[in-house]
Each structure stands twice: as C-alpha cells, then as structure tokens.
PDB file of C-alpha atoms and ligand atoms in Angstrom:
ATOM      1  CA  UNK A 299       0.389 -22.795   8.640  1.00 53.00           C
ATOM      2  CA  UNK A 300      -2.740 -20.982   7.231  1.00 55.00           C
ATOM      3  CA  UNK A 301      -2.035 -20.278   3.457  1.00 65.00           C
ATOM      4  CA  UNK A 302      -0.693 -16.869   2.905  1.00 74.00           C
ATOM      5  CA  UNK A 303       0.428 -14.262  -0.255  1.00 81.00           C
ATOM      6  CA  UNK A 304       3.599 -15.417  -1.572  1.00 92.00           C
ATOM      7  CA  UNK A 305       6.428 -12.131  -3.147  1.00 94.00           C
ATOM      8  CA  UNK A 306       9.493 -12.375  -4.667  1.00 94.00           C
ATOM      9  CA  UNK A 307      12.414 -10.300  -2.907  1.00 97.00           C
ATOM     10  CA  UNK A 308      14.033  -8.087  -5.538  1.00 98.00           C
ATOM     11  CA  UNK A 309      17.088  -9.902  -6.407  1.00 98.00           C
ATOM     12  CA  UNK A 310      20.316  -7.704  -6.799  1.00 98.00           C
ATOM     13  CA  UNK A 311      23.431  -9.292  -7.700  1.00 98.00           C
ATOM     14  CA  UNK A 312      27.025  -8.238  -7.428  1.00 98.00           C
ATOM     15  CA  UNK A 313      30.319  -9.153  -8.051  1.00 98.00           C
ATOM     16  CA  UNK A 314      31.648  -8.937  -4.662  1.00 98.00           C
ATOM     17  CA  UNK A 315      31.467  -8.297  -1.356  1.00 98.00           C
ATOM     18  CA  UNK A 316      32.708  -4.884  -1.861  1.00 98.00           C
ATOM     19  CA  UNK A 317      30.475  -3.683  -4.034  1.00 98.00           C
ATOM     20  CA  UNK A 318      27.922  -5.201  -1.542  1.00 98.00           C
ATOM     21  CA  UNK A 319      28.491  -3.198   1.187  1.00 98.00           C
ATOM     22  CA  UNK A 320      28.405  -0.317  -1.210  1.00 98.00           C
ATOM     23  CA  UNK A 321      25.849  -0.987  -2.667  1.00 98.00           C
ATOM     24  CA  UNK A 322      23.538  -1.301   0.586  1.00 98.00           C
ATOM     25  CA  UNK A 323      25.359   2.326   1.901  1.00 98.00           C
ATOM     26  CA  UNK A 324      23.827   3.809  -1.311  1.00 98.00           C
ATOM     27  CA  UNK A 325      20.273   2.525  -0.127  1.00 97.00           C
ATOM     28  CA  UNK A 326      21.154   3.811   3.159  1.00 98.00           C
ATOM     29  CA  UNK A 327      21.562   7.599   1.692  1.00 98.00           C
ATOM     30  CA  UNK A 328      18.872   7.444  -0.765  1.00 97.00           C
ATOM     31  CA  UNK A 329      16.843   6.899   2.836  1.00 98.00           C
ATOM     32  CA  UNK A 330      18.070   9.291   5.279  1.00 98.00           C
ATOM     33  CA  UNK A 331      18.391  12.077   2.286  1.00 97.00           C
ATOM     34  CA  UNK A 332      15.008  11.239   1.274  1.00 97.00           C
ATOM     35  CA  UNK A 333      13.718  11.739   4.890  1.00 98.00           C
ATOM     36  CA  UNK A 334      16.120  12.759   7.615  1.00 98.00           C
ATOM     37  CA  UNK A 335      14.259  11.373  10.545  1.00 98.00           C
ATOM     38  CA  UNK A 336      14.368   7.764   9.473  1.00 98.00           C
ATOM     39  CA  UNK A 337      14.587   4.678  11.569  1.00 98.00           C
ATOM     40  CA  UNK A 338      17.143   2.155  10.650  1.00 98.00           C
ATOM     41  CA  UNK A 339      17.197  -1.352  11.872  1.00 98.00           C
ATOM     42  CA  UNK A 340      21.180  -2.031  12.019  1.00 98.00           C
ATOM     43  CA  UNK A 341      22.437  -5.781  12.292  1.00 98.00           C
ATOM     44  CA  UNK A 342      25.917  -6.947  13.636  1.00 96.00           C
ATOM     45  CA  UNK A 343      28.006  -9.261  12.709  1.00 93.00           C
ATOM     46  CA  UNK A 344      31.283 -10.002   9.855  1.00 95.00           C
ATOM     47  CA  UNK A 345      28.863  -9.053   6.863  1.00 97.00           C
ATOM     48  CA  UNK A 346      27.688  -5.837   7.368  1.00 98.00           C
ATOM     49  CA  UNK A 347      31.067  -4.309   8.995  1.00 98.00           C
ATOM     50  CA  UNK A 348      32.459  -2.770   5.272  1.00 98.00           C
ATOM     51  CA  UNK A 349      29.436  -1.508   4.289  1.00 98.00           C
ATOM     52  CA  UNK A 350      29.476   0.229   8.263  1.00 98.00           C
ATOM     53  CA  UNK A 351      32.852   1.873   7.878  1.00 98.00           C
ATOM     54  CA  UNK A 352      31.614   2.965   3.573  1.00 98.00           C
ATOM     55  CA  UNK A 353      28.507   4.948   5.943  1.00 98.00           C
ATOM     56  CA  UNK A 354      31.056   6.205   7.946  1.00 98.00           C
ATOM     57  CA  UNK A 355      33.107   8.295   5.540  1.00 98.00           C
ATOM     58  CA  UNK A 356      30.652   9.138   3.585  1.00 98.00           C
ATOM     59  CA  UNK A 357      29.420  11.041   6.913  1.00 97.00           C
ATOM     60  CA  UNK A 358      32.482  12.765   7.255  1.00 97.00           C
ATOM     61  CA  UNK A 359      32.527  13.469   3.732  1.00 97.00           C
ATOM     62  CA  UNK A 360      29.201  15.170   4.609  1.00 97.00           C
ATOM     63  CA  UNK A 361      26.521  13.179   1.869  1.00 96.00           C
ATOM     64  CA  UNK A 362      24.333  12.387   4.206  1.00 97.00           C
ATOM     65  CA  UNK A 363      23.645  13.972   7.769  1.00 96.00           C
ATOM     66  CA  UNK A 364      22.645  11.415   9.973  1.00 97.00           C
ATOM     67  CA  UNK A 365      22.390  14.109  12.807  1.00 96.00           C
ATOM     68  CA  UNK A 366      17.608  13.186  12.807  1.00 98.00           C
ATOM     69  CA  UNK A 367      18.350   9.231  12.690  1.00 98.00           C
ATOM     70  CA  UNK A 368      16.970   7.108  14.879  1.00 98.00           C
ATOM     71  CA  UNK A 369      19.148   3.910  15.157  1.00 98.00           C
ATOM     72  CA  UNK A 370      17.901   0.710  17.009  1.00 98.00           C
ATOM     73  CA  UNK A 371      19.580  -2.676  17.737  1.00 98.00           C
ATOM     74  CA  UNK A 372      18.336  -5.951  15.447  1.00 98.00           C
ATOM     75  CA  UNK A 373      19.498  -7.833  18.222  1.00 98.00           C
ATOM     76  CA  UNK A 374      22.200  -8.826  21.374  1.00 97.00           C
ATOM     77  CA  UNK A 375      23.799 -11.877  23.516  1.00 95.00           C
ATOM     78  CA  UNK A 376      22.653 -11.835  26.708  1.00 95.00           C
ATOM     79  CA  UNK A 377      24.847 -12.030  30.402  1.00 92.00           C
ATOM     80  CA  UNK A 378      27.239  -9.614  29.577  1.00 91.00           C
ATOM     81  CA  UNK A 379      28.632  -7.028  30.762  1.00 91.00           C
ATOM     82  CA  UNK A 380      27.867  -3.449  29.342  1.00 92.00           C
ATOM     83  CA  UNK A 381      32.351  -3.227  28.722  1.00 92.00           C
ATOM     84  CA  UNK A 382      31.900  -6.515  27.132  1.00 91.00           C
ATOM     85  CA  UNK A 383      33.996  -5.691  23.647  1.00 90.00           C
ATOM     86  CA  UNK A 384      31.618  -9.585  22.589  1.00 90.00           C
ATOM     87  CA  UNK A 385      28.552  -7.157  23.058  1.00 94.00           C
ATOM     88  CA  UNK A 386      26.504  -6.788  19.890  1.00 96.00           C
ATOM     89  CA  UNK A 387      25.927  -2.723  21.346  1.00 98.00           C
ATOM     90  CA  UNK A 388      29.681  -2.282  21.731  1.00 97.00           C
ATOM     91  CA  UNK A 389      30.607  -3.504  17.851  1.00 96.00           C
ATOM     92  CA  UNK A 390      27.762  -1.085  16.613  1.00 98.00           C
ATOM     93  CA  UNK A 391      29.752   1.410  18.576  1.00 98.00           C
ATOM     94  CA  UNK A 392      32.638   1.303  17.332  1.00 98.00           C
ATOM     95  CA  UNK A 393      32.353   0.592  14.187  1.00 98.00           C
ATOM     96  CA  UNK A 394      29.502   3.492  13.625  1.00 98.00           C
ATOM     97  CA  UNK A 395      28.463   5.480  15.645  1.00 98.00           C
ATOM     98  CA  UNK A 396      31.275   6.874  17.939  1.00 98.00           C
ATOM     99  CA  UNK A 397      33.654   6.990  15.071  1.00 98.00           C
ATOM    100  CA  UNK A 398      30.320   9.383  13.795  1.00 98.00           C
ATOM    101  CA  UNK A 399      29.632  10.373  16.773  1.00 97.00           C
ATOM    102  CA  UNK A 400      25.635   9.501  16.804  1.00 98.00           C
ATOM    103  CA  UNK A 401      23.467  10.659  19.745  1.00 97.00           C
ATOM    104  CA  UNK A 402      23.302   8.505  22.300  1.00 96.00           C
ATOM    105  CA  UNK A 403      19.942   9.571  22.864  1.00 97.00           C
ATOM    106  CA  UNK A 404      18.880   8.591  19.105  1.00 98.00           C
ATOM    107  CA  UNK A 405      20.756   4.887  19.241  1.00 98.00           C
ATOM    108  CA  UNK A 406      17.788   2.301  20.408  1.00 98.00           C
ATOM    109  CA  UNK A 407      19.178  -0.685  22.826  1.00 98.00           C
ATOM    110  CA  UNK A 408      18.916  -3.673  23.757  1.00 98.00           C
ATOM    111  CA  UNK A 409      21.323  -4.078  27.054  1.00 97.00           C
ATOM    112  CA  UNK A 410      23.694  -6.961  26.875  1.00 96.00           C
ATOM    113  CA  UNK A 411      23.203  -6.872  30.182  1.00 92.00           C
ATOM    114  CA  UNK A 412      19.461  -5.871  32.460  1.00 85.00           C
ATOM    115  CA  UNK A 413      19.461  -4.759  35.233  1.00 81.00           C
ATOM    116  CA  UNK A 414      16.264  -6.128  36.260  1.00 84.00           C
ATOM    117  CA  UNK A 415      15.655  -9.625  34.167  1.00 92.00           C
ATOM    118  CA  UNK A 416      15.472 -10.900  30.489  1.00 95.00           C
ATOM    119  CA  UNK A 417      12.131 -11.216  29.862  1.00 96.00           C
ATOM    120  CA  UNK A 418      11.486  -7.556  31.003  1.00 97.00           C
ATOM    121  CA  UNK A 419      14.371  -6.304  29.288  1.00 97.00           C
ATOM    122  CA  UNK A 420      13.135  -7.717  25.813  1.00 98.00           C
ATOM    123  CA  UNK A 421       8.933  -5.495  26.990  1.00 98.00           C
ATOM    124  CA  UNK A 422      10.947  -2.824  27.595  1.00 97.00           C
ATOM    125  CA  UNK A 423      12.203  -3.099  23.647  1.00 98.00           C
ATOM    126  CA  UNK A 424       9.330  -4.481  22.235  1.00 98.00           C
ATOM    127  CA  UNK A 425       7.542  -1.142  23.873  1.00 98.00           C
ATOM    128  CA  UNK A 426      10.333   1.465  22.476  1.00 97.00           C
ATOM    129  CA  UNK A 427      10.393   0.105  18.871  1.00 97.00           C
ATOM    130  CA  UNK A 428       6.405  -1.434  18.318  1.00 95.00           C
ATOM    131  CA  UNK A 429       5.793   2.406  18.635  1.00 93.00           C
ATOM    132  CA  UNK A 430       7.458   3.361  15.210  1.00 95.00           C
ATOM    133  CA  UNK A 431       8.332   0.530  13.013  1.00 96.00           C
ATOM    134  CA  UNK A 432      11.040   1.024  11.150  1.00 98.00           C
ATOM    135  CA  UNK A 433      12.100   2.675   8.051  1.00 98.00           C
ATOM    136  CA  UNK A 434      14.258  -0.083   7.592  1.00 98.00           C
ATOM    137  CA  UNK A 435      15.668  -2.924   8.531  1.00 98.00           C
ATOM    138  CA  UNK A 436      19.115  -4.658   7.717  1.00 98.00           C
ATOM    139  CA  UNK A 437      20.099  -7.818   7.807  1.00 98.00           C
ATOM    140  CA  UNK A 438      22.289 -10.566   6.998  1.00 98.00           C
ATOM    141  CA  UNK A 439      21.751 -14.340   7.428  1.00 98.00           C
ATOM    142  CA  UNK A 440      22.716 -16.980   9.401  1.00 95.00           C
ATOM    143  CA  UNK A 441      23.994 -20.245   8.068  1.00 92.00           C
ATOM    144  CA  UNK A 442      21.196 -21.978   9.543  1.00 94.00           C
ATOM    145  CA  UNK A 443      18.642 -18.828   7.816  1.00 97.00           C
ATOM    146  CA  UNK A 444      17.890 -17.810  10.652  1.00 97.00           C
ATOM    147  CA  UNK A 445      17.331 -13.101  11.332  1.00 98.00           C
ATOM    148  CA  UNK A 446      18.530 -11.458  13.803  1.00 98.00           C
ATOM    149  CA  UNK A 447      17.778 -15.241  16.306  1.00 97.00           C
ATOM    150  CA  UNK A 448      14.870 -15.867  15.243  1.00 98.00           C
ATOM    151  CA  UNK A 449      16.602 -19.572  14.911  1.00 96.00           C
ATOM    152  CA  UNK A 450      14.510 -21.918  13.082  1.00 97.00           C
ATOM    153  CA  UNK A 451      10.778 -22.552  14.346  1.00 97.00           C
ATOM    154  CA  UNK A 452      10.296 -18.880  14.479  1.00 98.00           C
ATOM    155  CA  UNK A 453       7.011 -17.902  14.166  1.00 98.00           C
ATOM    156  CA  UNK A 454       6.777 -15.572  11.685  1.00 97.00           C
ATOM    157  CA  UNK A 455       3.801 -13.051  14.338  1.00 97.00           C
ATOM    158  CA  UNK A 456       7.146 -13.200  17.243  1.00 98.00           C
ATOM    159  CA  UNK A 457       7.901 -10.149  18.750  1.00 98.00           C
ATOM    160  CA  UNK A 458      11.069  -9.013  21.059  1.00 98.00           C
ATOM    161  CA  UNK A 459      11.708 -11.506  22.857  1.00 98.00           C
ATOM    162  CA  UNK A 460      14.164 -14.248  24.863  1.00 98.00           C
ATOM    163  CA  UNK A 461      15.616 -16.752  22.110  1.00 97.00           C
ATOM    164  CA  UNK A 462      18.104 -19.521  23.193  1.00 96.00           C
ATOM    165  CA  UNK A 463      20.591 -20.045  20.867  1.00 92.00           C
ATOM    166  CA  UNK A 464      20.805 -23.210  18.669  1.00 89.00           C
ATOM    167  CA  UNK A 465      23.551 -24.975  18.707  1.00 89.00           C
ATOM    168  CA  UNK A 466      24.923 -24.091  14.640  1.00 85.00           C
ATOM    169  CA  UNK A 467      24.370 -20.553  15.604  1.00 85.00           C
ATOM    170  CA  UNK A 468      27.046 -20.922  18.637  1.00 86.00           C
ATOM    171  CA  UNK A 469      29.649 -23.495  16.585  1.00 83.00           C
ATOM    172  CA  UNK A 470      29.155 -20.802  13.953  1.00 79.00           C
ATOM    173  CA  UNK A 471      29.517 -18.226  16.233  1.00 75.00           C
ATOM    174  CA  UNK A 472      31.693 -19.829  18.524  1.00 73.00           C
ATOM    175  CA  UNK A 473      35.614 -17.793  17.627  1.00 69.00           C
ATOM    176  CA  UNK A 474      34.314 -14.530  17.693  1.00 69.00           C
ATOM    177  CA  UNK A 475      32.188 -14.991  20.378  1.00 70.00           C
ATOM    178  CA  UNK A 476      35.502 -17.749  22.875  1.00 68.00           C
ATOM    179  CA  UNK A 477      38.035 -14.766  21.642  1.00 63.00           C
ATOM    180  CA  UNK A 478      37.660 -12.270  24.833  1.00 56.00           C
ATOM    181  CA  UNK A 479      36.302 -14.595  27.196  1.00 55.00           C
ATOM    182  CA  UNK A 480      35.543 -18.165  28.801  1.00 64.00           C
ATOM    183  CA  UNK A 481      31.696 -17.224  29.137  1.00 76.00           C
ATOM    184  CA  UNK A 482      29.317 -18.186  26.204  1.00 82.00           C
ATOM    185  CA  UNK A 483      26.519 -16.628  25.492  1.00 89.00           C
ATOM    186  CA  UNK A 484      23.814 -18.660  24.977  1.00 91.00           C
ATOM    187  CA  UNK A 485      20.568 -16.170  25.665  1.00 95.00           C
ATOM    188  CA  UNK A 486      19.802 -13.275  23.550  1.00 97.00           C
ATOM    189  CA  UNK A 487      16.806 -10.422  22.994  1.00 98.00           C
ATOM    190  CA  UNK A 488      16.038 -10.073  19.227  1.00 98.00           C
ATOM    191  CA  UNK A 489      13.677  -7.973  17.658  1.00 98.00           C
ATOM    192  CA  UNK A 490      10.845 -10.690  16.706  1.00 98.00           C
ATOM    193  CA  UNK A 491      10.246 -11.995  12.911  1.00 98.00           C
ATOM    194  CA  UNK A 492       7.266 -10.328  13.585  1.00 98.00           C
ATOM    195  CA  UNK A 493       9.166  -6.550  13.910  1.00 98.00           C
ATOM    196  CA  UNK A 494      11.173  -7.455  10.753  1.00 98.00           C
ATOM    197  CA  UNK A 495       8.191  -7.771   8.481  1.00 98.00           C
ATOM    198  CA  UNK A 496       6.340  -4.404   9.799  1.00 97.00           C
ATOM    199  CA  UNK A 497       9.505  -1.949   8.545  1.00 98.00           C
ATOM    200  CA  UNK A 498       8.391  -0.092   5.860  1.00 98.00           C
ATOM    201  CA  UNK A 499      11.798  -1.522   3.149  1.00 98.00           C
ATOM    202  CA  UNK A 500      14.025  -4.484   4.185  1.00 98.00           C
ATOM    203  CA  UNK A 501      17.556  -5.773   2.878  1.00 98.00           C
ATOM    204  CA  UNK A 502      18.820  -8.893   2.950  1.00 98.00           C
ATOM    205  CA  UNK A 503      22.188  -8.697   2.944  1.00 98.00           C
ATOM    206  CA  UNK A 504      24.343 -11.577   1.611  1.00 98.00           C
ATOM    207  CA  UNK A 505      27.750 -12.780   0.404  1.00 98.00           C
ATOM    208  CA  UNK A 506      30.160 -15.924   0.457  1.00 98.00           C
ATOM    209  CA  UNK A 507      30.013 -19.056  -0.376  1.00 98.00           C
ATOM    210  CA  UNK A 508      28.672 -19.988   3.200  1.00 96.00           C
ATOM    211  CA  UNK A 509      25.720 -18.853   2.379  1.00 98.00           C
ATOM    212  CA  UNK A 510      24.765 -19.415  -1.223  1.00 98.00           C
ATOM    213  CA  UNK A 511      23.052 -22.796   0.115  1.00 98.00           C
ATOM    214  CA  UNK A 512      21.237 -21.145   2.842  1.00 98.00           C
ATOM    215  CA  UNK A 513      20.150 -18.254   0.350  1.00 98.00           C
ATOM    216  CA  UNK A 514      19.053 -20.344  -1.969  1.00 98.00           C
ATOM    217  CA  UNK A 515      16.794 -22.262   0.610  1.00 98.00           C
ATOM    218  CA  UNK A 516      15.278 -18.688   1.488  1.00 98.00           C
ATOM    219  CA  UNK A 517      14.334 -17.903  -1.529  1.00 98.00           C
ATOM    220  CA  UNK A 518      13.236 -21.054  -3.391  1.00 97.00           C
ATOM    221  CA  UNK A 519      12.969 -23.301  -1.101  1.00 97.00           C
ATOM    222  CA  UNK A 520       9.293 -23.886   1.163  1.00 96.00           C
ATOM    223  CA  UNK A 521       8.244 -21.006   2.572  1.00 97.00           C
ATOM    224  CA  UNK A 522       8.377 -22.089   6.307  1.00 96.00           C
ATOM    225  CA  UNK A 523       9.071 -21.590   9.780  1.00 97.00           C
ATOM    226  CA  UNK A 524      12.447 -23.924   9.419  1.00 98.00           C
ATOM    227  CA  UNK A 525      13.979 -21.485   7.500  1.00 98.00           C
ATOM    228  CA  UNK A 526      12.906 -18.019   9.303  1.00 98.00           C
ATOM    229  CA  UNK A 527      14.092 -16.291   6.339  1.00 98.00           C
ATOM    230  CA  UNK A 528      11.617 -17.490   3.631  1.00 98.00           C
ATOM    231  CA  UNK A 529       8.799 -15.370   5.885  1.00 98.00           C
ATOM    232  CA  UNK A 530      10.635 -12.319   3.310  1.00 98.00           C
ATOM    233  CA  UNK A 531       8.743 -13.568   1.079  1.00 98.00           C
ATOM    234  CA  UNK A 532       5.334 -13.660   2.606  1.00 97.00           C
ATOM    235  CA  UNK A 533       5.596  -9.170   2.208  1.00 95.00           C
ATOM    236  CA  UNK A 534       6.535  -6.251  -0.508  1.00 95.00           C
ATOM    237  CA  UNK A 535       9.773  -4.568  -0.274  1.00 97.00           C
ATOM    238  CA  UNK A 536      12.120  -7.075   0.184  1.00 98.00           C
ATOM    239  CA  UNK A 537      15.500  -6.726  -1.518  1.00 98.00           C
ATOM    240  CA  UNK A 538      18.394  -9.576  -1.164  1.00 98.00           C
ATOM    241  CA  UNK A 539      21.726  -7.976  -1.823  1.00 98.00           C
ATOM    242  CA  UNK A 540      24.114 -10.995  -2.754  1.00 98.00           C
ATOM    243  CA  UNK A 541      27.679 -11.113  -3.923  1.00 98.00           C
ATOM    244  CA  UNK A 542      28.094 -13.894  -6.646  1.00 98.00           C
ATOM    245  CA  UNK A 543      28.943 -16.556  -4.293  1.00 98.00           C
ATOM    246  CA  UNK A 544      26.278 -16.583  -2.330  1.00 98.00           C
ATOM    247  CA  UNK A 545      24.371 -16.411  -5.103  1.00 98.00           C
ATOM    248  CA  UNK A 546      25.817 -19.165  -6.738  1.00 98.00           C
ATOM    249  CA  UNK A 547      23.289 -21.845  -6.245  1.00 98.00           C
ATOM    250  CA  UNK A 548      20.417 -19.456  -7.677  1.00 97.00           C
TER     251      UNK A 548
HETATM  252  C1  GLP B1323      25.024 -12.856  14.030  1.00 80.92           C
HETATM  253  C2  GLP B1323      23.260 -12.679  13.854  1.00 80.92           C
HETATM  254  C3  GLP B1323      23.169 -12.598  12.961  1.00 80.92           C
HETATM  255  C4  GLP B1323      23.719 -11.889  11.432  1.00 80.92           C
HETATM  256  C5  GLP B1323      24.288 -13.633  11.215  1.00 80.92           C
HETATM  257  C6  GLP B1323      25.072 -13.167  10.034  1.00 80.92           C
HETATM  258  O1  GLP B1323      24.227 -14.724  14.608  1.00 80.92           O
HETATM  259  N1  GLP B1323      22.624 -12.148  14.982  1.00 80.92           N
HETATM  260  O2  GLP B1323      22.056 -10.899  13.136  1.00 80.92           O
HETATM  261  O3  GLP B1323      23.075 -12.363  10.518  1.00 80.92           O
HETATM  262  O4  GLP B1323      25.062 -14.066  12.789  1.00 80.92           O
HETATM  263  O5  GLP B1323      26.564 -12.767  10.924  1.00 80.92           O
HETATM  264  P1  GLP B1323      27.793 -12.637   9.187  1.00 80.92           P
HETATM  265  O6  GLP B1323      27.651 -11.428   8.937  1.00 80.92           O
HETATM  266  O7  GLP B1323      29.410 -12.534  10.438  1.00 80.92           O
HETATM  267  O8  GLP B1323      27.707 -13.895   8.706  1.00 80.92           O
END
C-alpha cells in the first residue's frame, strides 16, 4: 500500500457503556443544534442501542430538533424480507425512527430485499449518498475490525457494494441472526470505507472487554486492510468513545 499520512484519533475513555452512550448523544445533539440539516450515517448492533434510547428522550424533551436532519443507513443484510425484524432497517425503525416520528423521506435506506438485484441496489444507494457525504458517521466495530460490513481486506477506497460476510462475522452475529428464523444472511450491502472516510467527522463507539483487543489493533497496530478500522487513522477528525473495558489494552 502507498505511504499515507497517519493521524492520532481523539480517544475518550469513560467508565461504562451508559456514559459512552450519553457522550455520543451529546455529540449528536451539538451537531444538529449547530447544523439543523445535518446528514448522519447511523449503525446498528448492540453498542448504539442505549444511545438511541437517550436520543429519543432528548427529542421528546425538545432538547434537539430532528425536523431537517437526514439519517442514512450504514449497512444492511441482503435477502431478508422487508418485514423481517432482523433487517437493520427494521431495527433502526423500532429504536429511533418510529419513536421520534422521523419523516420517511429523510430516512435513506438500503433495501434488504431489492426489487431488482443487490448490485443494482448498492449502485442506487451509492449514487444517493455520494452526492452529499455525511456530516457525521457513527460506527461500531466488529470483533475482526470491520466497520459497517467492510470485512478484512476491504480496500480503504471501497464504495457502497455487495459484500460476503466473513465466518467470523457470521459467528459473532449468529445469536441475533438465527433467533427469528432459519435463513442466515451471508451477504450484505455496506457503505464502503471510502464513503465512511469522506464524512466530515467519524465517531467510533466501542464497549466491553470483547472489543479490547481489536480496539488496540485498530489504534496501535499497523494501518492495513487486515484491520479495516485502522483506516480511521488515515484522516483527521476521528473520535473513539470507549468504555474502560474496551480501552483496557491501550
Ligand atoms: C455488525 C454491524 C456493524 C457493527 C458490528 C458490531 O456486524 N455490521 O456495523 O458495528 O456488528 O456490533 P455490536 O455493536 O453488536 O458489537
């Protein structure tokens, strides 16, 4: 890989997952209060769930106004029916979109069961989002260092595309994925690392001991495609918000 500049992300270590969620929500509120029509890419997974609860409370209390915000999905499984509760879209609707009555037209979604085919759906989404890069991308991290569904070996300039999930990811997601039915998705559409890196600001959330080793690799290991999250050190304005367990190997 060509030599590239390396930057040190800002790292905030807090006592527990509750404080991580609270801190990230404070960042989101500050952004939206500064820029009412902010474009935000939002993730799924367990890590951000509490942050969404806190955000719903903040919107209900009138601490922030989401009327002009654009929310966009980071990634989505493929070949799950639209009404399947396991789709990331349905998870986001349940946790955030529905409780705040967020307008559908401002929610940019990836279809889990496209009318045409997945590569066409990926192209459609790429065209939609590349016109206006995100003001902020909120991320979690997979145990193999993936961001979105950019698995190890994803190029740092990759764009929105169909990806095959690694065995590691399938194993990590197994409990959630298999709870509701037989079919286990093996493919997904994800924003590429290139899409993520062109955002104005990136906030990585990680909590728990199971993330400690990969957080160390992402922040202290070599910058290369073996650890997709290490790409975050190739640009400025990146914030890692960690609880003490996730930061324990730094
Ligand atoms: C999934 C998602 C990622 C998420 C990761 C971690 O694979 N594609 O966007 O960051 O899992 O999830 P969790 O927060 O549940 O650990």
